[in-house]
Amino acid sequence: MANFLKLVWNEQVKLFNRKSSWVMIGFILVLVIVNGVMTQFFGSDEQETVYSDNWREELVAENEKILANTNEEDMNYYLDQEQLAKNTFYLEEDQKPIPYDALTFTYESYMLLLLITIFTIIVASSIVANEFKWGTIKLLLIRPIQRSKILFAKYVSVFLFSGILMVVLLVFSFLVGAVLFGVNGLSGDILLTKPMGGYEIASAWAATFKEYGLNLVALVVMATLAFMISVLFRSSAMAIGLSIFLLMAGNGLVLFLSKYAWVKFILFANLNLGQYFNGGTPTIEGMTLAFSVTVLVAYFVVFIVAAFWSFTKRDIA
């Protein structure tokens, strides 16, 4: 066990000795700041509105003002209609409007998890392939350590790195949100928009961690796919290009093939587990959460077995 932990530690040291790793972290920090500044200056008036104890009367007056000035040709028409729907929801639920603060901003920053998925794919694609490219693979394998243990250490290191990126995103989003929008407590609720329309109130941290968890599933599967490709073909470029292309084009491919019953067995039809939550509907009729999890596990096992079989059985030229 100690040897394995040392292998993982060495892989982490190698990762953080690369400038590209720090560029990834810096890019995330910059995007969080840019997102915060843009949200502050170009967001809706709702983010700046503070309601008093007479919030019901204020919401009714705001709704009347919106209805009196309704004009479908107005560039703010859809924003006004969204605000009208939110106000109506608060009135019907007898809920004082939830202020936009650091918790809300932290939740909304989960969209940057797609970037972390891409960065993880890049790391997973290069962590083995670069050993072949740089000619260091033979030096790595001459040690009296099983090949499978060496490969597993690299695999674990990929997700330790992605975990660090996630923590950076979460913590820095809260800090930027606190500076720009203030903090109304370390725990609280946020207003969520349902996929099929309507709203619901949920715990801010519960909603945030749920999004992180759901996105983590896609991250692990796609990074494992990239890891397998890099091991099989010993090419980081192929693994990065193919994996990112499939990540981006997967949903379009599923929609294009949606008329076929077998499309539900395609990886990308099951990758977004969020389709089963918050009142959403599955991409393909008849699919369930249990079905998608089963399909993802099957693909995951195939990717892992193929990668480890190739690495442990093939000759190192």
PDB file of C-alpha atoms in Angstrom:
ATOM      1  CA  MET A   1       0.000   0.000   0.000  1.00  0.00           C
ATOM      2  CA  ALA A   2       2.830   2.356   0.862  1.00  0.00           C
ATOM      3  CA  ASN A   3       4.436   1.750  -2.526  1.00  0.00           C
ATOM      4  CA  PHE A   4       1.163   2.489  -4.283  1.00  0.00           C
ATOM      5  CA  LEU A   5       0.656   5.744  -2.385  1.00  0.00           C
ATOM      6  CA  LYS A   6       4.215   6.722  -3.261  1.00  0.00           C
ATOM      7  CA  LEU A   7       3.449   6.059  -6.942  1.00  0.00           C
ATOM      8  CA  VAL A   8       0.356   8.251  -6.745  1.00  0.00           C
ATOM      9  CA  TRP A   9       2.319  10.984  -4.991  1.00  0.00           C
ATOM     10  CA  ASN A  10       5.028  10.869  -7.652  1.00  0.00           C
ATOM     11  CA  GLU A  11       2.387  11.205 -10.380  1.00  0.00           C
ATOM     12  CA  GLN A  12       0.889  14.216  -8.618  1.00  0.00           C
ATOM     13  CA  VAL A  13       4.315  15.812  -8.351  1.00  0.00           C
ATOM     14  CA  LYS A  14       4.884  15.260 -12.072  1.00  0.00           C
ATOM     15  CA  LEU A  15       1.490  16.755 -12.894  1.00  0.00           C
ATOM     16  CA  PHE A  16       2.073  19.882 -10.848  1.00  0.00           C
ATOM     17  CA  ASN A  17       5.569  20.299 -12.227  1.00  0.00           C
ATOM     18  CA  ARG A  18       3.992  20.919 -15.609  1.00  0.00           C
ATOM     19  CA  LYS A  19       3.113  24.491 -16.512  1.00  0.00           C
ATOM     20  CA  SER A  20      -0.047  23.257 -18.236  1.00  0.00           C
ATOM     21  CA  SER A  21      -1.519  22.149 -14.899  1.00  0.00           C
ATOM     22  CA  TRP A  22      -1.108  25.618 -13.425  1.00  0.00           C
ATOM     23  CA  VAL A  23      -2.483  27.162 -16.614  1.00  0.00           C
ATOM     24  CA  MET A  24      -5.624  25.056 -16.146  1.00  0.00           C
ATOM     25  CA  ILE A  25      -6.034  26.237 -12.562  1.00  0.00           C
ATOM     26  CA  GLY A  26      -5.379  29.847 -13.539  1.00  0.00           C
ATOM     27  CA  PHE A  27      -7.874  29.626 -16.394  1.00  0.00           C
ATOM     28  CA  ILE A  28     -10.578  28.441 -14.006  1.00  0.00           C
ATOM     29  CA  LEU A  29      -9.848  31.310 -11.600  1.00  0.00           C
ATOM     30  CA  VAL A  30      -9.993  33.876 -14.397  1.00  0.00           C
ATOM     31  CA  LEU A  31     -13.267  32.501 -15.760  1.00  0.00           C
ATOM     32  CA  VAL A  32     -14.878  32.602 -12.312  1.00  0.00           C
ATOM     33  CA  ILE A  33     -13.895  36.265 -11.945  1.00  0.00           C
ATOM     34  CA  VAL A  34     -15.108  37.111 -15.459  1.00  0.00           C
ATOM     35  CA  ASN A  35     -18.364  35.277 -14.806  1.00  0.00           C
ATOM     36  CA  GLY A  36     -18.858  37.177 -11.561  1.00  0.00           C
ATOM     37  CA  VAL A  37     -18.149  40.580 -13.104  1.00  0.00           C
ATOM     38  CA  MET A  38     -20.439  39.906 -16.066  1.00  0.00           C
ATOM     39  CA  THR A  39     -23.191  38.684 -13.756  1.00  0.00           C
ATOM     40  CA  GLN A  40     -22.878  41.827 -11.649  1.00  0.00           C
ATOM     41  CA  PHE A  41     -22.917  44.295 -14.524  1.00  0.00           C
ATOM     42  CA  PHE A  42     -25.113  42.517 -17.060  1.00  0.00           C
ATOM     43  CA  GLY A  43     -27.398  40.459 -14.840  1.00  0.00           C
ATOM     44  CA  SER A  44     -31.070  41.182 -14.273  1.00  0.00           C
ATOM     45  CA  ASP A  45     -32.364  43.843 -11.895  1.00  0.00           C
ATOM     46  CA  GLU A  46     -33.515  41.003  -9.652  1.00  0.00           C
ATOM     47  CA  GLN A  47     -29.950  40.589  -8.388  1.00  0.00           C
ATOM     48  CA  GLU A  48     -29.921  44.147  -7.051  1.00  0.00           C
ATOM     49  CA  THR A  49     -33.463  44.219  -5.646  1.00  0.00           C
ATOM     50  CA  VAL A  50     -33.804  44.065  -1.869  1.00  0.00           C
ATOM     51  CA  TYR A  51     -37.310  43.423  -0.567  1.00  0.00           C
ATOM     52  CA  SER A  52     -38.614  44.727   2.747  1.00  0.00           C
ATOM     53  CA  ASP A  53     -41.058  43.084   5.149  1.00  0.00           C
ATOM     54  CA  ASN A  54     -43.818  44.294   2.815  1.00  0.00           C
ATOM     55  CA  TRP A  55     -42.459  42.091   0.045  1.00  0.00           C
ATOM     56  CA  ARG A  56     -45.906  40.829  -0.972  1.00  0.00           C
ATOM     57  CA  GLU A  57     -47.123  44.312  -1.839  1.00  0.00           C
ATOM     58  CA  GLU A  58     -43.832  45.038  -3.574  1.00  0.00           C
ATOM     59  CA  LEU A  59     -44.121  41.912  -5.731  1.00  0.00           C
ATOM     60  CA  VAL A  60     -47.724  42.691  -6.653  1.00  0.00           C
ATOM     61  CA  ALA A  61     -46.740  46.232  -7.627  1.00  0.00           C
ATOM     62  CA  GLU A  62     -43.796  44.917  -9.636  1.00  0.00           C
ATOM     63  CA  ASN A  63     -46.053  42.463 -11.477  1.00  0.00           C
ATOM     64  CA  GLU A  64     -48.563  45.188 -12.273  1.00  0.00           C
ATOM     65  CA  LYS A  65     -45.792  47.365 -13.641  1.00  0.00           C
ATOM     66  CA  ILE A  66     -44.498  44.534 -15.842  1.00  0.00           C
ATOM     67  CA  LEU A  67     -47.986  43.772 -17.177  1.00  0.00           C
ATOM     68  CA  ALA A  68     -48.695  47.436 -17.851  1.00  0.00           C
ATOM     69  CA  ASN A  69     -45.527  47.766 -19.909  1.00  0.00           C
ATOM     70  CA  THR A  70     -45.679  44.429 -21.727  1.00  0.00           C
ATOM     71  CA  ASN A  71     -44.405  44.736 -25.271  1.00  0.00           C
ATOM     72  CA  GLU A  72     -43.333  41.647 -27.196  1.00  0.00           C
ATOM     73  CA  GLU A  73     -41.022  43.754 -29.335  1.00  0.00           C
ATOM     74  CA  ASP A  74     -39.144  45.023 -26.283  1.00  0.00           C
ATOM     75  CA  MET A  75     -35.675  43.468 -25.997  1.00  0.00           C
ATOM     76  CA  ASN A  76     -36.337  42.851 -22.279  1.00  0.00           C
ATOM     77  CA  TYR A  77     -39.691  41.159 -22.900  1.00  0.00           C
ATOM     78  CA  TYR A  78     -38.559  37.614 -22.064  1.00  0.00           C
ATOM     79  CA  LEU A  79     -36.606  38.764 -19.009  1.00  0.00           C
ATOM     80  CA  ASP A  80     -39.713  40.585 -17.777  1.00  0.00           C
ATOM     81  CA  GLN A  81     -41.863  37.492 -18.331  1.00  0.00           C
ATOM     82  CA  GLU A  82     -39.369  35.388 -16.406  1.00  0.00           C
ATOM     83  CA  GLN A  83     -39.417  37.894 -13.551  1.00  0.00           C
ATOM     84  CA  LEU A  84     -43.220  37.877 -13.619  1.00  0.00           C
ATOM     85  CA  ALA A  85     -43.238  34.075 -13.336  1.00  0.00           C
ATOM     86  CA  LYS A  86     -40.779  34.144 -10.426  1.00  0.00           C
ATOM     87  CA  ASN A  87     -42.772  36.802  -8.581  1.00  0.00           C
ATOM     88  CA  THR A  88     -45.963  34.809  -9.058  1.00  0.00           C
ATOM     89  CA  PHE A  89     -44.235  31.690  -7.724  1.00  0.00           C
ATOM     90  CA  TYR A  90     -43.071  33.516  -4.596  1.00  0.00           C
ATOM     91  CA  LEU A  91     -46.571  34.873  -3.989  1.00  0.00           C
ATOM     92  CA  GLU A  92     -48.221  31.487  -4.464  1.00  0.00           C
ATOM     93  CA  GLU A  93     -45.710  29.811  -2.150  1.00  0.00           C
ATOM     94  CA  ASP A  94     -45.882  32.699   0.349  1.00  0.00           C
ATOM     95  CA  GLN A  95     -42.094  32.833   0.187  1.00  0.00           C
ATOM     96  CA  LYS A  96     -40.076  36.016   0.497  1.00  0.00           C
ATOM     97  CA  PRO A  97     -37.842  36.386  -2.590  1.00  0.00           C
ATOM     98  CA  ILE A  98     -34.456  34.781  -2.089  1.00  0.00           C
ATOM     99  CA  PRO A  99     -31.662  37.339  -2.587  1.00  0.00           C
ATOM    100  CA  TYR A 100     -28.904  36.717  -5.112  1.00  0.00           C
ATOM    101  CA  ASP A 101     -25.760  36.146  -3.063  1.00  0.00           C
ATOM    102  CA  ALA A 102     -22.588  34.079  -2.887  1.00  0.00           C
ATOM    103  CA  LEU A 103     -24.531  30.830  -2.516  1.00  0.00           C
ATOM    104  CA  THR A 104     -26.513  31.425  -5.698  1.00  0.00           C
ATOM    105  CA  PHE A 105     -23.389  32.423  -7.612  1.00  0.00           C
ATOM    106  CA  THR A 106     -21.555  29.340  -6.355  1.00  0.00           C
ATOM    107  CA  TYR A 107     -24.395  27.137  -7.572  1.00  0.00           C
ATOM    108  CA  GLU A 108     -24.532  28.785 -10.994  1.00  0.00           C
ATOM    109  CA  SER A 109     -20.773  28.335 -11.417  1.00  0.00           C
ATOM    110  CA  TYR A 110     -21.277  24.581 -11.752  1.00  0.00           C
ATOM    111  CA  MET A 111     -21.527  25.242 -15.504  1.00  0.00           C
ATOM    112  CA  LEU A 112     -17.728  25.553 -15.491  1.00  0.00           C
ATOM    113  CA  LEU A 113     -17.531  21.868 -14.598  1.00  0.00           C
ATOM    114  CA  LEU A 114     -17.650  21.174 -18.335  1.00  0.00           C
ATOM    115  CA  LEU A 115     -14.285  22.910 -18.576  1.00  0.00           C
ATOM    116  CA  ILE A 116     -12.923  20.736 -15.770  1.00  0.00           C
ATOM    117  CA  THR A 117     -14.159  17.669 -17.645  1.00  0.00           C
ATOM    118  CA  ILE A 118     -12.218  18.812 -20.718  1.00  0.00           C
ATOM    119  CA  PHE A 119      -9.096  19.459 -18.631  1.00  0.00           C
ATOM    120  CA  THR A 120      -9.422  16.012 -17.039  1.00  0.00           C
ATOM    121  CA  ILE A 121      -9.707  14.424 -20.487  1.00  0.00           C
ATOM    122  CA  ILE A 122      -6.491  16.191 -21.494  1.00  0.00           C
ATOM    123  CA  VAL A 123      -4.658  14.929 -18.406  1.00  0.00           C
ATOM    124  CA  ALA A 124      -6.050  11.394 -18.779  1.00  0.00           C
ATOM    125  CA  SER A 125      -5.012  11.357 -22.436  1.00  0.00           C
ATOM    126  CA  SER A 126      -1.437  12.417 -21.770  1.00  0.00           C
ATOM    127  CA  ILE A 127      -0.489  10.810 -18.470  1.00  0.00           C
ATOM    128  CA  VAL A 128       0.365   7.471 -20.134  1.00  0.00           C
ATOM    129  CA  ALA A 129       0.895   8.485 -23.768  1.00  0.00           C
ATOM    130  CA  ASN A 130       3.547  11.043 -22.821  1.00  0.00           C
ATOM    131  CA  GLU A 131       5.622   8.313 -21.170  1.00  0.00           C
ATOM    132  CA  PHE A 132       5.850   6.643 -24.582  1.00  0.00           C
ATOM    133  CA  LYS A 133       6.384   9.950 -26.361  1.00  0.00           C
ATOM    134  CA  TRP A 134       9.238  11.010 -24.079  1.00  0.00           C
ATOM    135  CA  GLY A 135      10.781   7.536 -23.964  1.00  0.00           C
ATOM    136  CA  THR A 136      10.459   7.268 -20.178  1.00  0.00           C
ATOM    137  CA  ILE A 137       8.098   4.295 -20.191  1.00  0.00           C
ATOM    138  CA  LYS A 138      10.939   1.730 -20.069  1.00  0.00           C
ATOM    139  CA  LEU A 139      12.497   3.471 -17.078  1.00  0.00           C
ATOM    140  CA  LEU A 140       9.107   3.382 -15.400  1.00  0.00           C
ATOM    141  CA  LEU A 141       8.575  -0.329 -15.998  1.00  0.00           C
ATOM    142  CA  ILE A 142      12.028  -1.659 -15.090  1.00  0.00           C
ATOM    143  CA  ARG A 143      11.188  -1.180 -11.429  1.00  0.00           C
ATOM    144  CA  PRO A 144       9.963  -4.297  -9.552  1.00  0.00           C
ATOM    145  CA  ILE A 145       6.391  -3.054  -9.500  1.00  0.00           C
ATOM    146  CA  GLN A 146       3.459  -4.640 -11.299  1.00  0.00           C
ATOM    147  CA  ARG A 147       2.402  -2.873 -14.466  1.00  0.00           C
ATOM    148  CA  SER A 148      -1.207  -2.854 -13.326  1.00  0.00           C
ATOM    149  CA  LYS A 149      -0.230  -1.025 -10.138  1.00  0.00           C
ATOM    150  CA  ILE A 150       1.696   1.602 -12.125  1.00  0.00           C
ATOM    151  CA  LEU A 151      -1.240   2.142 -14.470  1.00  0.00           C
ATOM    152  CA  PHE A 152      -3.732   2.290 -11.608  1.00  0.00           C
ATOM    153  CA  ALA A 153      -1.599   4.913  -9.855  1.00  0.00           C
ATOM    154  CA  LYS A 154      -1.725   7.041 -12.983  1.00  0.00           C
ATOM    155  CA  TYR A 155      -5.490   6.524 -13.257  1.00  0.00           C
ATOM    156  CA  VAL A 156      -6.067   7.537  -9.635  1.00  0.00           C
ATOM    157  CA  SER A 157      -3.819  10.576 -10.098  1.00  0.00           C
ATOM    158  CA  VAL A 158      -6.013  11.807 -12.946  1.00  0.00           C
ATOM    159  CA  PHE A 159      -9.039  11.996 -10.673  1.00  0.00           C
ATOM    160  CA  LEU A 160      -7.115  13.413  -7.742  1.00  0.00           C
ATOM    161  CA  PHE A 161      -6.152  16.248 -10.060  1.00  0.00           C
ATOM    162  CA  SER A 162      -9.738  16.721 -11.242  1.00  0.00           C
ATOM    163  CA  GLY A 163     -10.870  16.692  -7.607  1.00  0.00           C
ATOM    164  CA  ILE A 164      -8.434  19.508  -6.864  1.00  0.00           C
ATOM    165  CA  LEU A 165      -9.830  21.488  -9.806  1.00  0.00           C
ATOM    166  CA  MET A 166     -13.365  20.979  -8.487  1.00  0.00           C
ATOM    167  CA  VAL A 167     -12.416  22.178  -5.014  1.00  0.00           C
ATOM    168  CA  VAL A 168     -10.702  25.226  -6.534  1.00  0.00           C
ATOM    169  CA  LEU A 169     -13.842  26.022  -8.540  1.00  0.00           C
ATOM    170  CA  LEU A 170     -16.159  25.568  -5.557  1.00  0.00           C
ATOM    171  CA  VAL A 171     -14.128  27.575  -3.042  1.00  0.00           C
ATOM    172  CA  PHE A 172     -13.112  30.367  -5.406  1.00  0.00           C
ATOM    173  CA  SER A 173     -16.676  30.739  -6.713  1.00  0.00           C
ATOM    174  CA  PHE A 174     -17.906  31.274  -3.167  1.00  0.00           C
ATOM    175  CA  LEU A 175     -15.147  33.798  -2.433  1.00  0.00           C
ATOM    176  CA  VAL A 176     -15.807  35.776  -5.629  1.00  0.00           C
ATOM    177  CA  GLY A 177     -19.542  35.603  -4.963  1.00  0.00           C
ATOM    178  CA  ALA A 178     -19.018  36.858  -1.413  1.00  0.00           C
ATOM    179  CA  VAL A 179     -17.017  39.860  -2.643  1.00  0.00           C
ATOM    180  CA  LEU A 180     -19.389  40.796  -5.475  1.00  0.00           C
ATOM    181  CA  PHE A 181     -22.801  39.814  -4.102  1.00  0.00           C
ATOM    182  CA  GLY A 182     -22.389  39.467  -0.363  1.00  0.00           C
ATOM    183  CA  VAL A 183     -23.145  36.601   2.000  1.00  0.00           C
ATOM    184  CA  ASN A 184     -26.511  36.099   3.679  1.00  0.00           C
ATOM    185  CA  GLY A 185     -25.299  33.158   5.713  1.00  0.00           C
ATOM    186  CA  LEU A 186     -23.264  30.039   5.080  1.00  0.00           C
ATOM    187  CA  SER A 187     -26.412  28.003   4.538  1.00  0.00           C
ATOM    188  CA  GLY A 188     -29.609  28.938   2.817  1.00  0.00           C
ATOM    189  CA  ASP A 189     -31.955  28.273  -0.073  1.00  0.00           C
ATOM    190  CA  ILE A 190     -31.858  29.132  -3.765  1.00  0.00           C
ATOM    191  CA  LEU A 191     -34.493  29.264  -6.473  1.00  0.00           C
ATOM    192  CA  LEU A 192     -34.101  26.587  -9.148  1.00  0.00           C
ATOM    193  CA  THR A 193     -35.676  26.528 -12.594  1.00  0.00           C
ATOM    194  CA  LYS A 194     -37.158  23.149 -13.508  1.00  0.00           C
ATOM    195  CA  PRO A 195     -36.191  21.696 -16.906  1.00  0.00           C
ATOM    196  CA  MET A 196     -39.830  21.444 -18.004  1.00  0.00           C
ATOM    197  CA  GLY A 197     -40.806  24.850 -16.624  1.00  0.00           C
ATOM    198  CA  GLY A 198     -41.668  26.180 -13.203  1.00  0.00           C
ATOM    199  CA  TYR A 199     -39.577  26.749 -10.115  1.00  0.00           C
ATOM    200  CA  GLU A 200     -38.661  25.095  -6.862  1.00  0.00           C
ATOM    201  CA  ILE A 201     -36.786  26.115  -3.735  1.00  0.00           C
ATOM    202  CA  ALA A 202     -33.880  23.950  -2.630  1.00  0.00           C
ATOM    203  CA  SER A 203     -30.968  24.013  -0.227  1.00  0.00           C
ATOM    204  CA  ALA A 204     -28.122  25.884  -1.917  1.00  0.00           C
ATOM    205  CA  TRP A 205     -25.385  23.470  -0.899  1.00  0.00           C
ATOM    206  CA  ALA A 206     -27.516  20.382  -1.585  1.00  0.00           C
ATOM    207  CA  ALA A 207     -28.304  21.643  -5.098  1.00  0.00           C
ATOM    208  CA  THR A 208     -24.667  22.576  -5.707  1.00  0.00           C
ATOM    209  CA  PHE A 209     -23.257  19.236  -4.590  1.00  0.00           C
ATOM    210  CA  LYS A 210     -25.918  17.403  -6.593  1.00  0.00           C
ATOM    211  CA  GLU A 211     -24.771  19.177  -9.764  1.00  0.00           C
ATOM    212  CA  TYR A 212     -21.149  18.424  -8.913  1.00  0.00           C
ATOM    213  CA  GLY A 213     -22.022  14.778  -8.356  1.00  0.00           C
ATOM    214  CA  LEU A 214     -23.996  14.430 -11.583  1.00  0.00           C
ATOM    215  CA  ASN A 215     -21.244  16.108 -13.590  1.00  0.00           C
ATOM    216  CA  LEU A 216     -18.650  13.924 -11.881  1.00  0.00           C
ATOM    217  CA  VAL A 217     -20.283  10.848 -13.428  1.00  0.00           C
ATOM    218  CA  ALA A 218     -19.809  12.201 -16.956  1.00  0.00           C
ATOM    219  CA  LEU A 219     -16.276  13.336 -16.078  1.00  0.00           C
ATOM    220  CA  VAL A 220     -15.226   9.886 -14.843  1.00  0.00           C
ATOM    221  CA  VAL A 221     -16.695   8.035 -17.826  1.00  0.00           C
ATOM    222  CA  MET A 222     -15.278  10.391 -20.470  1.00  0.00           C
ATOM    223  CA  ALA A 223     -11.870  10.607 -18.784  1.00  0.00           C
ATOM    224  CA  THR A 224     -11.768   6.810 -18.590  1.00  0.00           C
ATOM    225  CA  LEU A 225     -12.588   6.647 -22.304  1.00  0.00           C
ATOM    226  CA  ALA A 226      -9.718   9.052 -23.038  1.00  0.00           C
ATOM    227  CA  PHE A 227      -7.432   7.061 -20.735  1.00  0.00           C
ATOM    228  CA  MET A 228      -8.264   3.840 -22.604  1.00  0.00           C
ATOM    229  CA  ILE A 229      -7.678   5.394 -26.031  1.00  0.00           C
ATOM    230  CA  SER A 230      -4.310   6.785 -24.963  1.00  0.00           C
ATOM    231  CA  VAL A 231      -3.208   3.401 -23.621  1.00  0.00           C
ATOM    232  CA  LEU A 232      -4.399   1.485 -26.691  1.00  0.00           C
ATOM    233  CA  PHE A 233      -2.960   3.835 -29.299  1.00  0.00           C
ATOM    234  CA  ARG A 234      -0.243   5.541 -27.225  1.00  0.00           C
ATOM    235  CA  SER A 235      -1.314   8.871 -28.683  1.00  0.00           C
ATOM    236  CA  SER A 236      -2.445  11.762 -26.521  1.00  0.00           C
ATOM    237  CA  ALA A 237      -3.546  13.769 -29.566  1.00  0.00           C
ATOM    238  CA  MET A 238      -5.924  11.041 -30.726  1.00  0.00           C
ATOM    239  CA  ALA A 239      -7.311  10.512 -27.227  1.00  0.00           C
ATOM    240  CA  ILE A 240      -7.856  14.233 -26.614  1.00  0.00           C
ATOM    241  CA  GLY A 241      -9.349  14.957 -30.021  1.00  0.00           C
ATOM    242  CA  LEU A 242     -11.673  11.968 -30.155  1.00  0.00           C
ATOM    243  CA  SER A 243     -12.850  12.211 -26.540  1.00  0.00           C
ATOM    244  CA  ILE A 244     -13.593  15.941 -26.640  1.00  0.00           C
ATOM    245  CA  PHE A 245     -15.312  15.584 -30.017  1.00  0.00           C
ATOM    246  CA  LEU A 246     -17.554  12.821 -28.653  1.00  0.00           C
ATOM    247  CA  LEU A 247     -18.237  14.837 -25.489  1.00  0.00           C
ATOM    248  CA  MET A 248     -19.411  17.818 -27.525  1.00  0.00           C
ATOM    249  CA  ALA A 249     -21.145  15.973 -30.361  1.00  0.00           C
ATOM    250  CA  GLY A 250     -22.642  13.123 -28.348  1.00  0.00           C
ATOM    251  CA  ASN A 251     -26.003  14.760 -27.643  1.00  0.00           C
ATOM    252  CA  GLY A 252     -26.423  15.761 -31.268  1.00  0.00           C
ATOM    253  CA  LEU A 253     -25.669  12.208 -32.346  1.00  0.00           C
ATOM    254  CA  VAL A 254     -28.298  10.854 -29.964  1.00  0.00           C
ATOM    255  CA  LEU A 255     -30.939  13.276 -31.248  1.00  0.00           C
ATOM    256  CA  PHE A 256     -30.083  12.379 -34.840  1.00  0.00           C
ATOM    257  CA  LEU A 257     -30.504   8.673 -34.099  1.00  0.00           C
ATOM    258  CA  SER A 258     -33.423   9.034 -31.664  1.00  0.00           C
ATOM    259  CA  LYS A 259     -35.850   7.278 -34.042  1.00  0.00           C
ATOM    260  CA  TYR A 260     -33.987   3.999 -33.517  1.00  0.00           C
ATOM    261  CA  ALA A 261     -34.784   1.920 -30.433  1.00  0.00           C
ATOM    262  CA  TRP A 262     -31.163   0.862 -29.926  1.00  0.00           C
ATOM    263  CA  VAL A 263     -29.981   4.455 -29.457  1.00  0.00           C
ATOM    264  CA  LYS A 264     -30.722   4.190 -25.728  1.00  0.00           C
ATOM    265  CA  PHE A 265     -27.735   1.860 -25.430  1.00  0.00           C
ATOM    266  CA  ILE A 266     -25.348   4.513 -26.755  1.00  0.00           C
ATOM    267  CA  LEU A 267     -23.066   5.961 -24.096  1.00  0.00           C
ATOM    268  CA  PHE A 268     -24.067   9.576 -24.689  1.00  0.00           C
ATOM    269  CA  ALA A 269     -27.800   8.932 -24.302  1.00  0.00           C
ATOM    270  CA  ASN A 270     -27.103   7.952 -20.697  1.00  0.00           C
ATOM    271  CA  LEU A 271     -24.294  10.326 -19.782  1.00  0.00           C
ATOM    272  CA  ASN A 272     -26.512  13.124 -18.452  1.00  0.00           C
ATOM    273  CA  LEU A 273     -28.093  11.724 -15.292  1.00  0.00           C
ATOM    274  CA  GLY A 274     -29.564  15.164 -14.620  1.00  0.00           C
ATOM    275  CA  GLN A 275     -32.347  14.285 -17.054  1.00  0.00           C
ATOM    276  CA  TYR A 276     -33.942  12.212 -14.282  1.00  0.00           C
ATOM    277  CA  PHE A 277     -34.018  15.002 -11.700  1.00  0.00           C
ATOM    278  CA  ASN A 278     -35.874  18.286 -11.121  1.00  0.00           C
ATOM    279  CA  GLY A 279     -38.876  17.170 -13.137  1.00  0.00           C
ATOM    280  CA  GLY A 280     -36.852  16.412 -16.259  1.00  0.00           C
ATOM    281  CA  THR A 281     -37.691  13.779 -18.848  1.00  0.00           C
ATOM    282  CA  PRO A 282     -35.311  11.149 -20.262  1.00  0.00           C
ATOM    283  CA  THR A 283     -33.754  11.717 -23.663  1.00  0.00           C
ATOM    284  CA  ILE A 284     -35.285   8.498 -24.995  1.00  0.00           C
ATOM    285  CA  GLU A 285     -38.724   7.330 -23.909  1.00  0.00           C
ATOM    286  CA  GLY A 286     -38.612   4.345 -21.589  1.00  0.00           C
ATOM    287  CA  MET A 287     -35.182   5.063 -20.143  1.00  0.00           C
ATOM    288  CA  THR A 288     -34.819   5.101 -16.354  1.00  0.00           C
ATOM    289  CA  LEU A 289     -32.129   6.157 -13.905  1.00  0.00           C
ATOM    290  CA  ALA A 290     -31.330   2.521 -13.099  1.00  0.00           C
ATOM    291  CA  PHE A 291     -31.039   1.714 -16.812  1.00  0.00           C
ATOM    292  CA  SER A 292     -28.653   4.608 -17.481  1.00  0.00           C
ATOM    293  CA  VAL A 293     -26.479   3.768 -14.482  1.00  0.00           C
ATOM    294  CA  THR A 294     -26.280   0.143 -15.642  1.00  0.00           C
ATOM    295  CA  VAL A 295     -25.271   1.191 -19.164  1.00  0.00           C
ATOM    296  CA  LEU A 296     -22.635   3.594 -17.833  1.00  0.00           C
ATOM    297  CA  VAL A 297     -21.179   0.942 -15.533  1.00  0.00           C
ATOM    298  CA  ALA A 298     -20.988  -1.486 -18.467  1.00  0.00           C
ATOM    299  CA  TYR A 299     -19.109   1.036 -20.625  1.00  0.00           C
ATOM    300  CA  PHE A 300     -16.851   1.932 -17.699  1.00  0.00           C
ATOM    301  CA  VAL A 301     -15.905  -1.708 -17.131  1.00  0.00           C
ATOM    302  CA  VAL A 302     -15.147  -2.201 -20.833  1.00  0.00           C
ATOM    303  CA  PHE A 303     -12.931   0.903 -20.909  1.00  0.00           C
ATOM    304  CA  ILE A 304     -11.028  -0.103 -17.769  1.00  0.00           C
ATOM    305  CA  VAL A 305     -10.538  -3.737 -18.773  1.00  0.00           C
ATOM    306  CA  ALA A 306      -9.349  -2.765 -22.263  1.00  0.00           C
ATOM    307  CA  ALA A 307      -6.863  -0.236 -20.879  1.00  0.00           C
ATOM    308  CA  PHE A 308      -5.382  -2.548 -18.245  1.00  0.00           C
ATOM    309  CA  TRP A 309      -5.281  -5.579 -20.537  1.00  0.00           C
ATOM    310  CA  SER A 310      -3.442  -3.619 -23.212  1.00  0.00           C
ATOM    311  CA  PHE A 311      -0.946  -2.068 -20.797  1.00  0.00           C
ATOM    312  CA  THR A 312      -0.124  -5.291 -18.968  1.00  0.00           C
ATOM    313  CA  LYS A 313      -0.020  -7.681 -21.938  1.00  0.00           C
ATOM    314  CA  ARG A 314       1.497  -5.702 -24.798  1.00  0.00           C
ATOM    315  CA  ASP A 315       5.228  -5.423 -25.356  1.00  0.00           C
ATOM    316  CA  ILE A 316       6.807  -2.052 -24.715  1.00  0.00           C
ATOM    317  CA  ALA A 317       8.708  -1.228 -27.876  1.00  0.00           C
TER     318      ALA A 317
END
